[in-house]
Amino acid sequence: MIYRPRRLRTDEVIRGMVRETRMSPDSLVYPMFVVEGENIKEEIPSMPGQYRYSIDRMDEILEEIEQAGVKSVMLFGIPQHKDEVGSGAYSHEGIVQCALRHAKQSHPKLYLIADLCMCEYTSHGHCGILHGEKIDNDETLSYLQKIAVAQAEAGADMIAPSDMMDGRVAAIREALDANGFSDLPIMSYSVKFASAFYEPFRDAADSAPAFGDRKSYQMDFHNRREALKEAMLDVEEGADIVMVKPAMVYGDLIREVKDHTNIPVAAYSVSGEYAMIKATAAAGFINEERIMCELAVGAYRAGADIYITYFAKELAECMKRGLIG
């Protein structure tokens, strides 16, 4: 036989030498939840091992993340007060803005990404301004602009809009540039599906809609061409990074977006993916570490440059140990 592919699998050294998918802790982002109040470290029931932190205790997890070699954190805020227009999202003293200022001071080397959405802050749980039971897309854009500027002024290193309003990237870029933040990048949740994989997150962030669902603005998971359209529109509007969310069963679209764009692609391994692994491992049916690593490699192999995951710390440690990388 002339061709023997097994020649390149004979030992660990050669397997590592010819490995096609390379991973680094630099590409990992850890999502965390911050809440108003004091001395709070509250485990999220549907996400074992994940917690809501008050600002005075968030250094505990930031220290762990940094020690593991993870350099980037995405912040989600949970306010005590909610109203029709989500005013806590753009207030100077909003929970994410306060968390950004604290983290900048206590862990200046960490790269801080601010999730930009209104659902955690609105009394109705939807991602924009309502008229009756319908979201006004264009009116919402002005609120997203205010949120982006507030987050930038608080010290965010990147803005990540997740609302799925049409035209939001262009509107946010315009507002950032007009306020002196032309160097601040935007990572857009470009391909964000209306997914059942988000259920534990809604528990974590207290962001379930009070009525209806989000299918009028989040995407139909049957659609491939629409995913590419959304990604390309965000590129045209000035997104610096585009995201596919969820990750686990959307590898085909990570690859499609990667092949059709010329900017970095992020994949978000969401709360439902995390909860499924944790629950199945706790039942003794799978090896948690091996499954966690294999799913991560799958996202990178599909084309992800950035992997947003609640397993960021554990994956970084696995990379250090040479289990993946």
PDB file of N, CA and C in Angstrom, residues 19-24 27 247-256 258-259 265 267 290-307 324-325:
ATOM      1  N   ARG A  19      -1.532  17.903  13.736  1.00  0.00           N
ATOM      2  CA  ARG A  19      -2.882  18.274  14.157  1.00  0.00           C
ATOM      3  C   ARG A  19      -3.395  19.461  13.352  1.00  0.00           C
ATOM      4  N   GLU A  20      -4.601  19.355  12.864  1.00  0.00           N
ATOM      5  CA  GLU A  20      -5.174  20.385  11.994  1.00  0.00           C
ATOM      6  C   GLU A  20      -5.861  21.501  12.771  1.00  0.00           C
ATOM      7  N   THR A  21      -6.420  21.194  13.916  1.00  0.00           N
ATOM      8  CA  THR A  21      -7.158  22.181  14.708  1.00  0.00           C
ATOM      9  C   THR A  21      -6.327  22.559  15.925  1.00  0.00           C
ATOM     10  N   ARG A  22      -5.944  23.804  16.021  1.00  0.00           N
ATOM     11  CA  ARG A  22      -5.118  24.300  17.124  1.00  0.00           C
ATOM     12  C   ARG A  22      -5.954  25.198  18.027  1.00  0.00           C
ATOM     13  N   MET A  23      -5.760  25.067  19.322  1.00  0.00           N
ATOM     14  CA  MET A  23      -6.539  25.812  20.293  1.00  0.00           C
ATOM     15  C   MET A  23      -5.610  26.448  21.314  1.00  0.00           C
ATOM     16  N   SER A  24      -6.065  27.557  21.885  1.00  0.00           N
ATOM     17  CA  SER A  24      -5.273  28.271  22.883  1.00  0.00           C
ATOM     18  C   SER A  24      -6.203  28.880  23.926  1.00  0.00           C
ATOM     19  N   SER A  27      -8.087  32.170  23.232  1.00  0.00           N
ATOM     20  CA  SER A  27      -9.325  32.259  22.445  1.00  0.00           C
ATOM     21  C   SER A  27     -10.573  31.987  23.271  1.00  0.00           C
ATOM     22  N   ALA A 247     -23.614  26.735  19.867  1.00  0.00           N
ATOM     23  CA  ALA A 247     -22.469  26.154  19.171  1.00  0.00           C
ATOM     24  C   ALA A 247     -22.673  24.685  18.835  1.00  0.00           C
ATOM     25  N   MET A 248     -23.154  23.894  19.772  1.00  0.00           N
ATOM     26  CA  MET A 248     -23.032  22.438  19.709  1.00  0.00           C
ATOM     27  C   MET A 248     -23.662  21.823  18.465  1.00  0.00           C
ATOM     28  N   VAL A 249     -24.879  22.196  18.123  1.00  0.00           N
ATOM     29  CA  VAL A 249     -25.540  21.585  16.970  1.00  0.00           C
ATOM     30  C   VAL A 249     -25.571  22.531  15.774  1.00  0.00           C
ATOM     31  N   TYR A 250     -24.709  23.541  15.786  1.00  0.00           N
ATOM     32  CA  TYR A 250     -24.666  24.527  14.707  1.00  0.00           C
ATOM     33  C   TYR A 250     -23.290  24.605  14.065  1.00  0.00           C
ATOM     34  N   GLY A 251     -22.534  23.515  14.118  1.00  0.00           N
ATOM     35  CA  GLY A 251     -21.208  23.502  13.507  1.00  0.00           C
ATOM     36  C   GLY A 251     -21.247  23.766  12.020  1.00  0.00           C
ATOM     37  N   ASP A 252     -22.323  23.324  11.352  1.00  0.00           N
ATOM     38  CA  ASP A 252     -22.427  23.582   9.909  1.00  0.00           C
ATOM     39  C   ASP A 252     -22.467  25.074   9.623  1.00  0.00           C
ATOM     40  N   LEU A 253     -23.132  25.841  10.514  1.00  0.00           N
ATOM     41  CA  LEU A 253     -23.254  27.276  10.280  1.00  0.00           C
ATOM     42  C   LEU A 253     -22.014  28.034  10.732  1.00  0.00           C
ATOM     43  N   ILE A 254     -21.326  27.522  11.734  1.00  0.00           N
ATOM     44  CA  ILE A 254     -20.014  28.104  12.064  1.00  0.00           C
ATOM     45  C   ILE A 254     -19.117  28.031  10.840  1.00  0.00           C
ATOM     46  N   ARG A 255     -19.104  26.861  10.181  1.00  0.00           N
ATOM     47  CA  ARG A 255     -18.278  26.692   8.985  1.00  0.00           C
ATOM     48  C   ARG A 255     -18.746  27.586   7.841  1.00  0.00           C
ATOM     49  N   GLU A 256     -20.056  27.674   7.632  1.00  0.00           N
ATOM     50  CA  GLU A 256     -20.581  28.512   6.561  1.00  0.00           C
ATOM     51  C   GLU A 256     -20.182  29.974   6.778  1.00  0.00           C
ATOM     52  N   LYS A 258     -17.739  31.115   8.616  1.00  0.00           N
ATOM     53  CA  LYS A 258     -16.287  31.221   8.492  1.00  0.00           C
ATOM     54  C   LYS A 258     -15.867  31.319   7.028  1.00  0.00           C
ATOM     55  N   ASP A 259     -16.465  30.510   6.186  1.00  0.00           N
ATOM     56  CA  ASP A 259     -16.084  30.473   4.778  1.00  0.00           C
ATOM     57  C   ASP A 259     -16.541  31.706   4.000  1.00  0.00           C
ATOM     58  N   VAL A 265     -14.607  34.665  13.814  1.00  0.00           N
ATOM     59  CA  VAL A 265     -15.906  34.068  14.118  1.00  0.00           C
ATOM     60  C   VAL A 265     -15.874  33.510  15.542  1.00  0.00           C
ATOM     61  N   ALA A 267     -18.048  31.349  18.601  1.00  0.00           N
ATOM     62  CA  ALA A 267     -19.129  30.400  18.842  1.00  0.00           C
ATOM     63  C   ALA A 267     -19.421  30.405  20.341  1.00  0.00           C
ATOM     64  N   ARG A 290     -13.826  14.618  29.094  1.00  0.00           N
ATOM     65  CA  ARG A 290     -13.617  14.213  27.701  1.00  0.00           C
ATOM     66  C   ARG A 290     -14.696  14.770  26.778  1.00  0.00           C
ATOM     67  N   ILE A 291     -15.947  14.763  27.232  1.00  0.00           N
ATOM     68  CA  ILE A 291     -17.033  15.318  26.427  1.00  0.00           C
ATOM     69  C   ILE A 291     -16.858  16.816  26.252  1.00  0.00           C
ATOM     70  N   MET A 292     -16.524  17.508  27.341  1.00  0.00           N
ATOM     71  CA  MET A 292     -16.285  18.951  27.298  1.00  0.00           C
ATOM     72  C   MET A 292     -15.214  19.293  26.270  1.00  0.00           C
ATOM     73  N   CYS A 293     -14.128  18.542  26.289  1.00  0.00           N
ATOM     74  CA  CYS A 293     -13.029  18.791  25.355  1.00  0.00           C
ATOM     75  C   CYS A 293     -13.437  18.495  23.915  1.00  0.00           C
ATOM     76  N   GLU A 294     -14.158  17.397  23.717  1.00  0.00           N
ATOM     77  CA  GLU A 294     -14.530  17.011  22.365  1.00  0.00           C
ATOM     78  C   GLU A 294     -15.483  18.029  21.739  1.00  0.00           C
ATOM     79  N   LEU A 295     -16.426  18.532  22.521  1.00  0.00           N
ATOM     80  CA  LEU A 295     -17.346  19.544  21.999  1.00  0.00           C
ATOM     81  C   LEU A 295     -16.600  20.832  21.644  1.00  0.00           C
ATOM     82  N   ALA A 296     -15.636  21.200  22.464  1.00  0.00           N
ATOM     83  CA  ALA A 296     -14.856  22.403  22.171  1.00  0.00           C
ATOM     84  C   ALA A 296     -14.067  22.240  20.877  1.00  0.00           C
ATOM     85  N   VAL A 297     -13.412  21.102  20.729  1.00  0.00           N
ATOM     86  CA  VAL A 297     -12.656  20.856  19.504  1.00  0.00           C
ATOM     87  C   VAL A 297     -13.584  20.900  18.290  1.00  0.00           C
ATOM     88  N   GLY A 298     -14.793  20.364  18.444  1.00  0.00           N
ATOM     89  CA  GLY A 298     -15.755  20.389  17.348  1.00  0.00           C
ATOM     90  C   GLY A 298     -16.063  21.804  16.880  1.00  0.00           C
ATOM     91  N   ALA A 299     -16.197  22.734  17.822  1.00  0.00           N
ATOM     92  CA  ALA A 299     -16.487  24.125  17.456  1.00  0.00           C
ATOM     93  C   ALA A 299     -15.300  24.761  16.744  1.00  0.00           C
ATOM     94  N   TYR A 300     -14.106  24.524  17.265  1.00  0.00           N
ATOM     95  CA  TYR A 300     -12.918  25.069  16.607  1.00  0.00           C
ATOM     96  C   TYR A 300     -12.713  24.444  15.232  1.00  0.00           C
ATOM     97  N   ARG A 301     -12.918  23.139  15.142  1.00  0.00           N
ATOM     98  CA  ARG A 301     -12.753  22.451  13.851  1.00  0.00           C
ATOM     99  C   ARG A 301     -13.734  22.998  12.817  1.00  0.00           C
ATOM    100  N   ALA A 302     -14.925  23.363  13.265  1.00  0.00           N
ATOM    101  CA  ALA A 302     -15.927  23.929  12.366  1.00  0.00           C
ATOM    102  C   ALA A 302     -15.521  25.308  11.862  1.00  0.00           C
ATOM    103  N   GLY A 303     -14.624  25.983  12.587  1.00  0.00           N
ATOM    104  CA  GLY A 303     -14.149  27.280  12.131  1.00  0.00           C
ATOM    105  C   GLY A 303     -14.132  28.381  13.166  1.00  0.00           C
ATOM    106  N   ALA A 304     -14.529  28.095  14.409  1.00  0.00           N
ATOM    107  CA  ALA A 304     -14.549  29.137  15.431  1.00  0.00           C
ATOM    108  C   ALA A 304     -13.130  29.596  15.757  1.00  0.00           C
ATOM    109  N   ASP A 305     -12.957  30.907  15.847  1.00  0.00           N
ATOM    110  CA  ASP A 305     -11.698  31.493  16.311  1.00  0.00           C
ATOM    111  C   ASP A 305     -11.760  31.801  17.799  1.00  0.00           C
ATOM    112  N   ILE A 306     -12.977  32.006  18.295  1.00  0.00           N
ATOM    113  CA  ILE A 306     -13.220  32.373  19.693  1.00  0.00           C
ATOM    114  C   ILE A 306     -14.300  31.443  20.219  1.00  0.00           C
ATOM    115  N   TYR A 307     -14.111  30.948  21.447  1.00  0.00           N
ATOM    116  CA  TYR A 307     -15.073  30.008  22.032  1.00  0.00           C
ATOM    117  C   TYR A 307     -15.529  30.573  23.368  1.00  0.00           C
ATOM    118  N   ILE A 324      -5.973  18.665  25.026  1.00  0.00           N
ATOM    119  CA  ILE A 324      -6.419  19.250  23.769  1.00  0.00           C
ATOM    120  C   ILE A 324      -5.518  20.439  23.489  1.00  0.00           C
ATOM    121  N   GLY A 325      -5.549  20.933  22.248  1.00  0.00           N
ATOM    122  CA  GLY A 325      -4.767  22.125  21.966  1.00  0.00           C
ATOM    123  C   GLY A 325      -4.156  22.090  20.593  1.00  0.00           C
TER     124      GLY A 325
END
